[in-house]
mmCIF file of C-alpha atoms in Angstrom:
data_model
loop_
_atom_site.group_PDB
_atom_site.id
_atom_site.type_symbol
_atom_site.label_atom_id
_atom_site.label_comp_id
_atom_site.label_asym_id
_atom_site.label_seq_id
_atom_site.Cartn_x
_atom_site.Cartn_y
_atom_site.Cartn_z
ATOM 1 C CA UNK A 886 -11.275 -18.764 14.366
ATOM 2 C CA UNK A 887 -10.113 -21.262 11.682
ATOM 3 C CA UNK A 888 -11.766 -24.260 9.927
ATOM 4 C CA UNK A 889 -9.773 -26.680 10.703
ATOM 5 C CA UNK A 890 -10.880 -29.368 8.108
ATOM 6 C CA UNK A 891 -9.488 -26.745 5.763
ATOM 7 C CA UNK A 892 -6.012 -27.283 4.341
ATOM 8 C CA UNK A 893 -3.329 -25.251 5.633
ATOM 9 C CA UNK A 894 -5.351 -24.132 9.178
ATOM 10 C CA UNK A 895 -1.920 -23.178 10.936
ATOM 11 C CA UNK A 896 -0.947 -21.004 8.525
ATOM 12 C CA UNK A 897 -4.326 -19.427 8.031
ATOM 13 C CA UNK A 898 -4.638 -19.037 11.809
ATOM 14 C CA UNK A 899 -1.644 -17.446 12.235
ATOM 15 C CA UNK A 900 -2.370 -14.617 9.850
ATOM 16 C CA UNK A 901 -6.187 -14.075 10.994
ATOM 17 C CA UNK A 902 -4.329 -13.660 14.523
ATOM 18 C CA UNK A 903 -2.065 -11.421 12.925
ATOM 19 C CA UNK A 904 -4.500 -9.066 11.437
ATOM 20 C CA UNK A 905 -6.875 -9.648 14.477
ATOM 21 C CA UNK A 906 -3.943 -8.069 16.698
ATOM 22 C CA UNK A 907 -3.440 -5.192 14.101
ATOM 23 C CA UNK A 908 -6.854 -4.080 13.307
ATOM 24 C CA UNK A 909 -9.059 -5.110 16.377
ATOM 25 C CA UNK A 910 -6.318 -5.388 19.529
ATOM 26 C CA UNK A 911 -7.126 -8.807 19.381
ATOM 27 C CA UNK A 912 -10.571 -8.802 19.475
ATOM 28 C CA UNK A 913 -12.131 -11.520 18.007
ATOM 29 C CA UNK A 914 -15.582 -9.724 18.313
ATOM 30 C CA UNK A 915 -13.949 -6.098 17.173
ATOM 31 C CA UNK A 916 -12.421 -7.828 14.435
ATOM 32 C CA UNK A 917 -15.792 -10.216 13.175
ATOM 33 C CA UNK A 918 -17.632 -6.258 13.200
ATOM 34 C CA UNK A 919 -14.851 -4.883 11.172
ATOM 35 C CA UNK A 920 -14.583 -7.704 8.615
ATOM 36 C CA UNK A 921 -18.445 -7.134 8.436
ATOM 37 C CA UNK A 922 -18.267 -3.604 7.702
ATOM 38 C CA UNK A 923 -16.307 -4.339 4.752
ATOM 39 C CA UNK A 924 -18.976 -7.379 3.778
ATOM 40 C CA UNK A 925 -16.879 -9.943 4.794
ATOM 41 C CA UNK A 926 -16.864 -12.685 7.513
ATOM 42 C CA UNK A 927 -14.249 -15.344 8.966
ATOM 43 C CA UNK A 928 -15.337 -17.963 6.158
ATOM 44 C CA UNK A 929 -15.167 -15.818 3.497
ATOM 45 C CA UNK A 930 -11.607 -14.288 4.308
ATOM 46 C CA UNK A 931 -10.362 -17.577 5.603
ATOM 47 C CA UNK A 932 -10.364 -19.084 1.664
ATOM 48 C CA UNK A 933 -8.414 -16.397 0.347
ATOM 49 C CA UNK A 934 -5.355 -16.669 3.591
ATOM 50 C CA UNK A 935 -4.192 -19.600 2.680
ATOM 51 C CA UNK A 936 -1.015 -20.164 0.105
ATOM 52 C CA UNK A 937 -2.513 -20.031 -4.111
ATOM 53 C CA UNK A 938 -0.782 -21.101 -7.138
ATOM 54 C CA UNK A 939 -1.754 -21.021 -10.268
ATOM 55 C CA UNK A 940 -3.611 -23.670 -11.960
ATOM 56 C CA UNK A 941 -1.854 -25.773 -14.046
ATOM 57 C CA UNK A 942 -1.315 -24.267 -17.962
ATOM 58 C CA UNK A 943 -2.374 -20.827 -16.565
ATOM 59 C CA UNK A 944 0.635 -17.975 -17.569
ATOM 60 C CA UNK A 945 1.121 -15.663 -15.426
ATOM 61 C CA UNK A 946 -0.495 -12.430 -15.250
ATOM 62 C CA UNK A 947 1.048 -9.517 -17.427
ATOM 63 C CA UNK A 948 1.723 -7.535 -15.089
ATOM 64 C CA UNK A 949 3.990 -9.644 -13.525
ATOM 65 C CA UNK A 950 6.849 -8.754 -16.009
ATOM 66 C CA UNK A 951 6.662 -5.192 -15.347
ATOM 67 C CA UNK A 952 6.715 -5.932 -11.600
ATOM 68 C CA UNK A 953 10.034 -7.882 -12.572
ATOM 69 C CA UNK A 954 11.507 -5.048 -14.386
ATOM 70 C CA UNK A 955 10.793 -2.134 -12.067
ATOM 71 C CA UNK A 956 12.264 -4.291 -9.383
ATOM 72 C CA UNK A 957 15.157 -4.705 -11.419
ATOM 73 C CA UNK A 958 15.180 -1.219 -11.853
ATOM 74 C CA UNK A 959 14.942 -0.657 -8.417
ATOM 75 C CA UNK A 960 17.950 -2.558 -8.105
ATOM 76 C CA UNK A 961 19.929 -0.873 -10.687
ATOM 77 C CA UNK A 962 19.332 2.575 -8.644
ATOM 78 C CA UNK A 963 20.421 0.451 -5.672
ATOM 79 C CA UNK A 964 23.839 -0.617 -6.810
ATOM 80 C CA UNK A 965 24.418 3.290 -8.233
ATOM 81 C CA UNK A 966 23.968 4.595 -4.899
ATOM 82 C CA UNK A 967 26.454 1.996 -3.820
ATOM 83 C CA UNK A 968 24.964 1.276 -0.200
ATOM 84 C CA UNK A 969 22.178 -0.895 -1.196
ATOM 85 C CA UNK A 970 19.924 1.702 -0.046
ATOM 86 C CA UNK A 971 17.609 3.675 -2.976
ATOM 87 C CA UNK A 972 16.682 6.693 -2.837
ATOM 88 C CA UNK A 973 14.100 8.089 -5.498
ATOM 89 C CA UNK A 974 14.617 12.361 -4.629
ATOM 90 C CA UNK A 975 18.771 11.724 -5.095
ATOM 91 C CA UNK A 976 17.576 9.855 -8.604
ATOM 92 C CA UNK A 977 15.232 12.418 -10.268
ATOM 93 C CA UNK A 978 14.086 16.043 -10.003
ATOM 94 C CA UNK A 979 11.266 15.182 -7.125
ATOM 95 C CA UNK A 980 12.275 18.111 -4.404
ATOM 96 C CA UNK A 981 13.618 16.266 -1.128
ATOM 97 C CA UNK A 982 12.215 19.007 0.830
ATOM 98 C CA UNK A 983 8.902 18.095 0.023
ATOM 99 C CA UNK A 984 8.664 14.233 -0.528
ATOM 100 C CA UNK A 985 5.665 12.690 -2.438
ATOM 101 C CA UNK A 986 4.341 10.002 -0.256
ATOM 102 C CA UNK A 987 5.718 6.428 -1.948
ATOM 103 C CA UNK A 988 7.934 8.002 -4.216
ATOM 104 C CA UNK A 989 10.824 5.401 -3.156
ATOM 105 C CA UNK A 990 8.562 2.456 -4.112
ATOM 106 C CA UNK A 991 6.986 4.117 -7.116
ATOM 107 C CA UNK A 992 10.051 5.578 -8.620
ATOM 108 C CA UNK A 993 11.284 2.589 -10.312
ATOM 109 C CA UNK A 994 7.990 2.215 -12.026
ATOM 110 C CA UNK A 995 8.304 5.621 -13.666
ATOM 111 C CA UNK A 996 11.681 4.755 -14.742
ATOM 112 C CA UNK A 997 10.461 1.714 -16.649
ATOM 113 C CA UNK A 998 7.389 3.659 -17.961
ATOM 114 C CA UNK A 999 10.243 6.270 -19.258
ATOM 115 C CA UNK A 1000 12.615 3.276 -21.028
ATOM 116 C CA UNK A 1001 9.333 2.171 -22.431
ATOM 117 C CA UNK A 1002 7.920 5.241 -23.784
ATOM 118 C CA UNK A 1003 11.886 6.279 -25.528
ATOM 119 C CA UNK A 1004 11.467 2.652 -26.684
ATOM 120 C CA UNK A 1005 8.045 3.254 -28.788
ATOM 121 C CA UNK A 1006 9.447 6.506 -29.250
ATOM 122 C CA UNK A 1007 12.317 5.062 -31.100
ATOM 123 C CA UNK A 1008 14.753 7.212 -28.771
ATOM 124 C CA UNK A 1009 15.207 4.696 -26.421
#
């Protein structure tokens, strides 16, 4: 399924396999019609597989430092909880009866969106 006068065939392989197995069965056929449906083909997705980096003098995106802090965040809730685990229901007033679907991973988000708001605020 892989170009293999590309750089870094292996690893490319092994996730086209990968998502082969989970979309199509394993398919190769299932999976080519299902990459089409989405305008794509096996050349096209095969660039994009592969490791990246950023070219050289290029900063990094700005959302990268909020990723950073809500993950820190995230970690903060983690070490209150004391068992590594976080839960997002025992940390605000979401009702754990009724669970909004990613709260967990979307909860430390809001948190920093809250510090940042008091911070413009000037209550923070």
């Amino acid at each position: 399924m892989v170009d293999e006068t590309r750089p870094n065939h292996a690893l490319v392989t092994a996730r086209l396999e990968k998502w082969c197995q989970t979309v199509a069965g394993g398919d190769c056929a299932r999976f080519e019609r299902r990459l089409a449906g989405d305008g794509l083909n096996l050349d096209t997705v095969q660039r994009v597989l592969g490791p990246v980096r950023l070219a050289d003098g290029q900063p990094l995106p700005s959302w990268v430092h909020t990723l950073e802090v809500a993950l820190a965040a995230a970690r903060e809730e983690a070490r209150f909880f004391g068992d590594g685990g976080f839960r997002a229901h025992e940390a605000c007033s979401l009702d754990p009866e009724a669970p909004i679907p990613f709260e967990d991973v979307l909860w430390p988000f809001v948190l920093v969106a809250r510090r940042r708001l008091a911070d413009a605020a000037g209550t923070g």
